């Protein structure tokens, strides 16, 4: 542990006898956190369907410890995380509605955003009249990828494909 987190006391400041502490719209099990496991529950102590209990790496635990003790999370702390750790913490931040306090750039999100940006550029080129075979192929592949990841609805994607077929692309 670093000097920043070795003095963390795992006690709910509002209800000292409660092993859970508020963590956004959910609550975190402090006893498990002390042992290195992240376990979240709803405010009514129910298991949260999409958030599994997980052993934290040393770097993830430092960030969670700083978060619950209201210490600033440094850029260097986040840079130490690998892509899977960043994805997991970004997912937790989103599901607990703590994005405003715990901003973790998710590599998965930036890849999707990159694909959406490329799709918009290719669409603009097609509208402008550039109908090269490679551009059309890239556009269709990207369209299918975004449809499969549900960033473009199936109906919208099919409508675009039908329009392209009607235009002979």
JSON list of C-alpha atoms in Angstrom, two decimals:
[
{"chain": "A", "resi": 1, "resn": "UNK", "atom": "CA", "xyz": [0.00, 0.00, 0.00]},
{"chain": "A", "resi": 2, "resn": "UNK", "atom": "CA", "xyz": [1.04, 3.52, -0.57]},
{"chain": "A", "resi": 3, "resn": "UNK", "atom": "CA", "xyz": [1.39, 6.18, 2.11]},
{"chain": "A", "resi": 4, "resn": "UNK", "atom": "CA", "xyz": [-1.88, 7.71, 0.85]},
{"chain": "A", "resi": 5, "resn": "UNK", "atom": "CA", "xyz": [-4.04, 4.67, 1.60]},
{"chain": "A", "resi": 6, "resn": "UNK", "atom": "CA", "xyz": [-2.39, 2.88, 4.52]},
{"chain": "A", "resi": 7, "resn": "UNK", "atom": "CA", "xyz": [-4.34, 5.01, 7.02]},
{"chain": "A", "resi": 8, "resn": "UNK", "atom": "CA", "xyz": [-7.75, 4.15, 5.53]},
{"chain": "A", "resi": 9, "resn": "UNK", "atom": "CA", "xyz": [-10.24, 3.14, 8.19]},
{"chain": "A", "resi": 10, "resn": "UNK", "atom": "CA", "xyz": [-13.00, 0.90, 6.84]},
{"chain": "A", "resi": 11, "resn": "UNK", "atom": "CA", "xyz": [-15.89, 2.23, 8.92]},
{"chain": "A", "resi": 12, "resn": "UNK", "atom": "CA", "xyz": [-19.20, 3.68, 7.82]},
{"chain": "A", "resi": 13, "resn": "UNK", "atom": "CA", "xyz": [-19.03, 7.22, 9.21]},
{"chain": "A", "resi": 14, "resn": "UNK", "atom": "CA", "xyz": [-22.82, 7.60, 9.26]},
{"chain": "A", "resi": 15, "resn": "UNK", "atom": "CA", "xyz": [-23.62, 4.22, 10.87]},
{"chain": "A", "resi": 16, "resn": "UNK", "atom": "CA", "xyz": [-20.43, 2.79, 12.46]},
{"chain": "A", "resi": 17, "resn": "UNK", "atom": "CA", "xyz": [-22.03, -0.62, 13.15]},
{"chain": "A", "resi": 18, "resn": "UNK", "atom": "CA", "xyz": [-23.06, -1.08, 9.49]},
{"chain": "A", "resi": 19, "resn": "UNK", "atom": "CA", "xyz": [-20.56, -2.95, 7.29]},
{"chain": "A", "resi": 20, "resn": "UNK", "atom": "CA", "xyz": [-21.90, -1.13, 4.22]},
{"chain": "A", "resi": 21, "resn": "UNK", "atom": "CA", "xyz": [-21.08, 2.45, 3.26]},
{"chain": "A", "resi": 22, "resn": "UNK", "atom": "CA", "xyz": [-22.78, 4.58, 0.59]},
{"chain": "A", "resi": 23, "resn": "UNK", "atom": "CA", "xyz": [-21.15, 4.28, -2.84]},
{"chain": "A", "resi": 24, "resn": "UNK", "atom": "CA", "xyz": [-23.15, 6.37, -5.28]},
{"chain": "A", "resi": 25, "resn": "UNK", "atom": "CA", "xyz": [-26.64, 4.96, -5.66]},
{"chain": "A", "resi": 26, "resn": "UNK", "atom": "CA", "xyz": [-25.48, 1.63, -4.17]},
{"chain": "A", "resi": 27, "resn": "UNK", "atom": "CA", "xyz": [-23.44, 0.63, -1.12]},
{"chain": "A", "resi": 28, "resn": "UNK", "atom": "CA", "xyz": [-20.05, -1.02, -0.76]},
{"chain": "A", "resi": 29, "resn": "UNK", "atom": "CA", "xyz": [-19.17, -3.81, 1.68]},
{"chain": "A", "resi": 30, "resn": "UNK", "atom": "CA", "xyz": [-16.34, -2.35, 3.79]},
{"chain": "A", "resi": 31, "resn": "UNK", "atom": "CA", "xyz": [-15.35, -5.67, 5.37]},
{"chain": "A", "resi": 32, "resn": "UNK", "atom": "CA", "xyz": [-14.83, -7.27, 1.95]},
{"chain": "A", "resi": 33, "resn": "UNK", "atom": "CA", "xyz": [-13.08, -4.14, 0.67]},
{"chain": "A", "resi": 34, "resn": "UNK", "atom": "CA", "xyz": [-10.55, -4.36, 3.50]},
{"chain": "A", "resi": 35, "resn": "UNK", "atom": "CA", "xyz": [-9.74, -7.87, 2.27]},
{"chain": "A", "resi": 36, "resn": "UNK", "atom": "CA", "xyz": [-9.35, -6.64, -1.30]},
{"chain": "A", "resi": 37, "resn": "UNK", "atom": "CA", "xyz": [-12.72, -7.63, -2.76]},
{"chain": "A", "resi": 38, "resn": "UNK", "atom": "CA", "xyz": [-15.20, -5.18, -4.26]},
{"chain": "A", "resi": 39, "resn": "UNK", "atom": "CA", "xyz": [-18.76, -6.15, -3.38]},
{"chain": "A", "resi": 40, "resn": "UNK", "atom": "CA", "xyz": [-21.64, -3.77, -4.03]},
{"chain": "A", "resi": 41, "resn": "UNK", "atom": "CA", "xyz": [-25.22, -4.06, -2.86]},
{"chain": "A", "resi": 42, "resn": "UNK", "atom": "CA", "xyz": [-28.34, -2.03, -3.47]},
{"chain": "A", "resi": 43, "resn": "UNK", "atom": "CA", "xyz": [-29.57, 0.31, -0.73]},
{"chain": "A", "resi": 44, "resn": "UNK", "atom": "CA", "xyz": [-31.99, -2.46, 0.31]},
{"chain": "A", "resi": 45, "resn": "UNK", "atom": "CA", "xyz": [-29.07, -4.94, 0.67]},
{"chain": "A", "resi": 46, "resn": "UNK", "atom": "CA", "xyz": [-29.95, -6.91, -2.50]},
{"chain": "A", "resi": 47, "resn": "UNK", "atom": "CA", "xyz": [-27.41, -8.26, -4.97]},
{"chain": "A", "resi": 48, "resn": "UNK", "atom": "CA", "xyz": [-27.04, -6.02, -8.02]},
{"chain": "A", "resi": 49, "resn": "UNK", "atom": "CA", "xyz": [-27.68, -8.07, -11.15]},
{"chain": "A", "resi": 50, "resn": "UNK", "atom": "CA", "xyz": [-25.01, -6.67, -13.47]},
{"chain": "A", "resi": 51, "resn": "UNK", "atom": "CA", "xyz": [-22.22, -6.06, -10.97]},
{"chain": "A", "resi": 52, "resn": "UNK", "atom": "CA", "xyz": [-20.29, -9.12, -9.86]},
{"chain": "A", "resi": 53, "resn": "UNK", "atom": "CA", "xyz": [-18.12, -9.24, -6.75]},
{"chain": "A", "resi": 54, "resn": "UNK", "atom": "CA", "xyz": [-14.48, -9.05, -7.82]},
{"chain": "A", "resi": 55, "resn": "UNK", "atom": "CA", "xyz": [-11.01, -9.21, -6.29]},
{"chain": "A", "resi": 56, "resn": "UNK", "atom": "CA", "xyz": [-9.31, -5.87, -6.78]},
{"chain": "A", "resi": 57, "resn": "UNK", "atom": "CA", "xyz": [-5.78, -5.43, -8.01]},
{"chain": "A", "resi": 58, "resn": "UNK", "atom": "CA", "xyz": [-3.49, -3.29, -5.87]},
{"chain": "A", "resi": 59, "resn": "UNK", "atom": "CA", "xyz": [-3.91, -0.30, -8.20]},
{"chain": "A", "resi": 60, "resn": "UNK", "atom": "CA", "xyz": [-7.72, -0.62, -8.32]},
{"chain": "A", "resi": 61, "resn": "UNK", "atom": "CA", "xyz": [-7.90, -0.86, -4.53]},
{"chain": "A", "resi": 62, "resn": "UNK", "atom": "CA", "xyz": [-5.85, 2.34, -4.16]},
{"chain": "A", "resi": 63, "resn": "UNK", "atom": "CA", "xyz": [-8.37, 4.21, -6.33]},
{"chain": "A", "resi": 64, "resn": "UNK", "atom": "CA", "xyz": [-11.42, 2.79, -4.49]},
{"chain": "A", "resi": 65, "resn": "UNK", "atom": "CA", "xyz": [-9.81, 3.52, -1.10]},
{"chain": "A", "resi": 66, "resn": "UNK", "atom": "CA", "xyz": [-9.10, 7.11, -2.11]},
{"chain": "A", "resi": 67, "resn": "UNK", "atom": "CA", "xyz": [-12.64, 7.47, -3.44]},
{"chain": "A", "resi": 68, "resn": "UNK", "atom": "CA", "xyz": [-14.38, 6.30, -0.26]},
{"chain": "A", "resi": 69, "resn": "UNK", "atom": "CA", "xyz": [-12.11, 8.41, 1.93]},
{"chain": "A", "resi": 70, "resn": "UNK", "atom": "CA", "xyz": [-12.71, 11.51, -0.24]},
{"chain": "A", "resi": 71, "resn": "UNK", "atom": "CA", "xyz": [-9.04, 11.84, -1.19]},
{"chain": "A", "resi": 72, "resn": "UNK", "atom": "CA", "xyz": [-8.21, 13.20, -4.65]},
{"chain": "A", "resi": 73, "resn": "UNK", "atom": "CA", "xyz": [-7.58, 10.52, -7.27]},
{"chain": "A", "resi": 74, "resn": "UNK", "atom": "CA", "xyz": [-4.41, 11.42, -9.12]},
{"chain": "A", "resi": 75, "resn": "UNK", "atom": "CA", "xyz": [-3.90, 10.99, -12.87]},
{"chain": "A", "resi": 76, "resn": "UNK", "atom": "CA", "xyz": [-0.91, 8.76, -12.08]},
{"chain": "A", "resi": 77, "resn": "UNK", "atom": "CA", "xyz": [-3.20, 6.37, -10.16]},
{"chain": "A", "resi": 78, "resn": "UNK", "atom": "CA", "xyz": [-5.39, 5.91, -13.23]},
{"chain": "A", "resi": 79, "resn": "UNK", "atom": "CA", "xyz": [-2.41, 5.59, -15.59]},
{"chain": "A", "resi": 80, "resn": "UNK", "atom": "CA", "xyz": [-1.19, 2.56, -13.59]},
{"chain": "A", "resi": 81, "resn": "UNK", "atom": "CA", "xyz": [-4.37, 0.63, -14.51]},
{"chain": "A", "resi": 82, "resn": "UNK", "atom": "CA", "xyz": [-4.44, -1.71, -17.48]},
{"chain": "A", "resi": 83, "resn": "UNK", "atom": "CA", "xyz": [-7.32, -1.60, -20.00]},
{"chain": "A", "resi": 84, "resn": "UNK", "atom": "CA", "xyz": [-9.41, -4.30, -18.25]},
{"chain": "A", "resi": 85, "resn": "UNK", "atom": "CA", "xyz": [-9.12, -2.51, -14.90]},
{"chain": "A", "resi": 86, "resn": "UNK", "atom": "CA", "xyz": [-10.10, 0.81, -16.51]},
{"chain": "A", "resi": 87, "resn": "UNK", "atom": "CA", "xyz": [-13.11, -0.84, -18.16]},
{"chain": "A", "resi": 88, "resn": "UNK", "atom": "CA", "xyz": [-14.23, -2.41, -14.88]},
{"chain": "A", "resi": 89, "resn": "UNK", "atom": "CA", "xyz": [-13.91, 0.80, -12.86]},
{"chain": "A", "resi": 90, "resn": "UNK", "atom": "CA", "xyz": [-15.60, 2.83, -15.63]},
{"chain": "A", "resi": 91, "resn": "UNK", "atom": "CA", "xyz": [-18.49, 0.34, -15.59]},
{"chain": "A", "resi": 92, "resn": "UNK", "atom": "CA", "xyz": [-18.75, 0.53, -11.78]},
{"chain": "A", "resi": 93, "resn": "UNK", "atom": "CA", "xyz": [-18.69, 4.35, -11.89]},
{"chain": "A", "resi": 94, "resn": "UNK", "atom": "CA", "xyz": [-21.47, 4.39, -14.48]},
{"chain": "A", "resi": 95, "resn": "UNK", "atom": "CA", "xyz": [-23.70, 1.85, -12.69]},
{"chain": "A", "resi": 96, "resn": "UNK", "atom": "CA", "xyz": [-23.28, 3.58, -9.32]},
{"chain": "A", "resi": 97, "resn": "UNK", "atom": "CA", "xyz": [-23.85, 7.07, -10.78]},
{"chain": "A", "resi": 98, "resn": "UNK", "atom": "CA", "xyz": [-20.50, 8.37, -9.58]},
{"chain": "A", "resi": 99, "resn": "UNK", "atom": "CA", "xyz": [-19.13, 9.37, -13.00]},
{"chain": "A", "resi": 100, "resn": "UNK", "atom": "CA", "xyz": [-18.85, 12.96, -11.82]},
{"chain": "A", "resi": 101, "resn": "UNK", "atom": "CA", "xyz": [-16.40, 11.99, -9.03]},
{"chain": "A", "resi": 102, "resn": "UNK", "atom": "CA", "xyz": [-14.71, 8.93, -10.53]},
{"chain": "A", "resi": 103, "resn": "UNK", "atom": "CA", "xyz": [-13.78, 9.60, -14.15]},
{"chain": "A", "resi": 104, "resn": "UNK", "atom": "CA", "xyz": [-12.01, 6.61, -15.66]},
{"chain": "A", "resi": 105, "resn": "UNK", "atom": "CA", "xyz": [-11.46, 6.79, -19.43]},
{"chain": "A", "resi": 106, "resn": "UNK", "atom": "CA", "xyz": [-12.58, 3.43, -20.78]},
{"chain": "A", "resi": 107, "resn": "UNK", "atom": "CA", "xyz": [-10.52, 2.15, -23.73]},
{"chain": "A", "resi": 108, "resn": "UNK", "atom": "CA", "xyz": [-13.63, 0.29, -24.91]},
{"chain": "A", "resi": 109, "resn": "UNK", "atom": "CA", "xyz": [-15.63, 3.52, -24.96]},
{"chain": "A", "resi": 110, "resn": "UNK", "atom": "CA", "xyz": [-12.93, 5.42, -26.82]},
{"chain": "A", "resi": 111, "resn": "UNK", "atom": "CA", "xyz": [-12.78, 2.64, -29.47]},
{"chain": "A", "resi": 112, "resn": "UNK", "atom": "CA", "xyz": [-16.54, 2.79, -29.94]},
{"chain": "A", "resi": 113, "resn": "UNK", "atom": "CA", "xyz": [-16.42, 6.59, -30.10]},
{"chain": "A", "resi": 114, "resn": "UNK", "atom": "CA", "xyz": [-13.65, 6.31, -32.69]},
{"chain": "A", "resi": 115, "resn": "UNK", "atom": "CA", "xyz": [-15.80, 3.93, -34.78]},
{"chain": "A", "resi": 116, "resn": "UNK", "atom": "CA", "xyz": [-18.78, 6.29, -34.55]},
{"chain": "A", "resi": 117, "resn": "UNK", "atom": "CA", "xyz": [-16.62, 9.24, -35.64]},
{"chain": "A", "resi": 118, "resn": "UNK", "atom": "CA", "xyz": [-15.21, 7.24, -38.57]},
{"chain": "A", "resi": 119, "resn": "UNK", "atom": "CA", "xyz": [-18.76, 6.20, -39.54]},
{"chain": "A", "resi": 120, "resn": "UNK", "atom": "CA", "xyz": [-19.86, 9.85, -39.60]},
{"chain": "A", "resi": 121, "resn": "UNK", "atom": "CA", "xyz": [-16.87, 10.82, -41.78]},
{"chain": "A", "resi": 122, "resn": "UNK", "atom": "CA", "xyz": [-17.48, 7.97, -44.23]},
{"chain": "A", "resi": 123, "resn": "UNK", "atom": "CA", "xyz": [-21.18, 8.84, -44.37]},
{"chain": "A", "resi": 124, "resn": "UNK", "atom": "CA", "xyz": [-20.29, 12.44, -45.18]},
{"chain": "A", "resi": 125, "resn": "UNK", "atom": "CA", "xyz": [-17.95, 11.33, -47.96]},
{"chain": "A", "resi": 126, "resn": "UNK", "atom": "CA", "xyz": [-20.68, 9.13, -49.48]},
{"chain": "A", "resi": 127, "resn": "UNK", "atom": "CA", "xyz": [-23.20, 11.97, -49.33]},
{"chain": "A", "resi": 128, "resn": "UNK", "atom": "CA", "xyz": [-20.64, 14.27, -50.97]},
{"chain": "A", "resi": 129, "resn": "UNK", "atom": "CA", "xyz": [-20.43, 11.87, -53.93]},
{"chain": "A", "resi": 130, "resn": "UNK", "atom": "CA", "xyz": [-17.32, 9.79, -53.18]},
{"chain": "A", "resi": 131, "resn": "UNK", "atom": "CA", "xyz": [-18.40, 6.26, -54.08]},
{"chain": "A", "resi": 132, "resn": "UNK", "atom": "CA", "xyz": [-15.10, 4.40, -54.30]},
{"chain": "A", "resi": 133, "resn": "UNK", "atom": "CA", "xyz": [-15.43, 0.66, -53.74]},
{"chain": "A", "resi": 134, "resn": "UNK", "atom": "CA", "xyz": [-13.08, 0.66, -50.75]},
{"chain": "A", "resi": 135, "resn": "UNK", "atom": "CA", "xyz": [-14.95, 3.52, -49.05]},
{"chain": "A", "resi": 136, "resn": "UNK", "atom": "CA", "xyz": [-18.31, 1.80, -49.57]},
{"chain": "A", "resi": 137, "resn": "UNK", "atom": "CA", "xyz": [-16.90, -1.48, -48.24]},
{"chain": "A", "resi": 138, "resn": "UNK", "atom": "CA", "xyz": [-15.44, 0.23, -45.13]},
{"chain": "A", "resi": 139, "resn": "UNK", "atom": "CA", "xyz": [-18.75, 2.03, -44.57]},
{"chain": "A", "resi": 140, "resn": "UNK", "atom": "CA", "xyz": [-20.78, -1.20, -44.75]},
{"chain": "A", "resi": 141, "resn": "UNK", "atom": "CA", "xyz": [-18.39, -3.07, -42.43]},
{"chain": "A", "resi": 142, "resn": "UNK", "atom": "CA", "xyz": [-18.52, -0.23, -39.91]},
{"chain": "A", "resi": 143, "resn": "UNK", "atom": "CA", "xyz": [-22.31, -0.03, -40.21]},
{"chain": "A", "resi": 144, "resn": "UNK", "atom": "CA", "xyz": [-22.64, -3.75, -39.43]},
{"chain": "A", "resi": 145, "resn": "UNK", "atom": "CA", "xyz": [-20.18, -3.44, -36.51]},
{"chain": "A", "resi": 146, "resn": "UNK", "atom": "CA", "xyz": [-22.16, -0.53, -35.00]},
{"chain": "A", "resi": 147, "resn": "UNK", "atom": "CA", "xyz": [-25.45, -2.40, -35.55]},
{"chain": "A", "resi": 148, "resn": "UNK", "atom": "CA", "xyz": [-24.07, -5.49, -33.77]},
{"chain": "A", "resi": 149, "resn": "UNK", "atom": "CA", "xyz": [-22.87, -3.38, -30.84]},
{"chain": "A", "resi": 150, "resn": "UNK", "atom": "CA", "xyz": [-26.35, -1.73, -30.74]},
{"chain": "A", "resi": 151, "resn": "UNK", "atom": "CA", "xyz": [-25.00, 1.79, -31.35]},
{"chain": "A", "resi": 152, "resn": "UNK", "atom": "CA", "xyz": [-27.13, 1.92, -34.50]},
{"chain": "A", "resi": 153, "resn": "UNK", "atom": "CA", "xyz": [-30.54, 0.29, -34.31]},
{"chain": "A", "resi": 154, "resn": "UNK", "atom": "CA", "xyz": [-31.24, -2.63, -36.64]},
{"chain": "A", "resi": 155, "resn": "UNK", "atom": "CA", "xyz": [-34.08, -0.74, -38.31]},
{"chain": "A", "resi": 156, "resn": "UNK", "atom": "CA", "xyz": [-31.89, 2.33, -39.00]},
{"chain": "A", "resi": 157, "resn": "UNK", "atom": "CA", "xyz": [-29.06, 0.13, -40.27]},
{"chain": "A", "resi": 158, "resn": "UNK", "atom": "CA", "xyz": [-31.36, -1.83, -42.55]},
{"chain": "A", "resi": 159, "resn": "UNK", "atom": "CA", "xyz": [-32.83, 1.42, -43.89]},
{"chain": "A", "resi": 160, "resn": "UNK", "atom": "CA", "xyz": [-29.31, 2.68, -44.71]},
{"chain": "A", "resi": 161, "resn": "UNK", "atom": "CA", "xyz": [-28.45, -0.61, -46.43]},
{"chain": "A", "resi": 162, "resn": "UNK", "atom": "CA", "xyz": [-31.66, -0.52, -48.53]},
{"chain": "A", "resi": 163, "resn": "UNK", "atom": "CA", "xyz": [-30.93, 3.09, -49.55]},
{"chain": "A", "resi": 164, "resn": "UNK", "atom": "CA", "xyz": [-27.39, 2.10, -50.57]},
{"chain": "A", "resi": 165, "resn": "UNK", "atom": "CA", "xyz": [-28.75, -0.81, -52.63]},
{"chain": "A", "resi": 166, "resn": "UNK", "atom": "CA", "xyz": [-31.23, 1.53, -54.36]},
{"chain": "A", "resi": 167, "resn": "UNK", "atom": "CA", "xyz": [-28.36, 3.89, -55.22]},
{"chain": "A", "resi": 168, "resn": "UNK", "atom": "CA", "xyz": [-26.31, 0.99, -56.58]},
{"chain": "A", "resi": 169, "resn": "UNK", "atom": "CA", "xyz": [-23.62, 1.17, -53.92]}
]
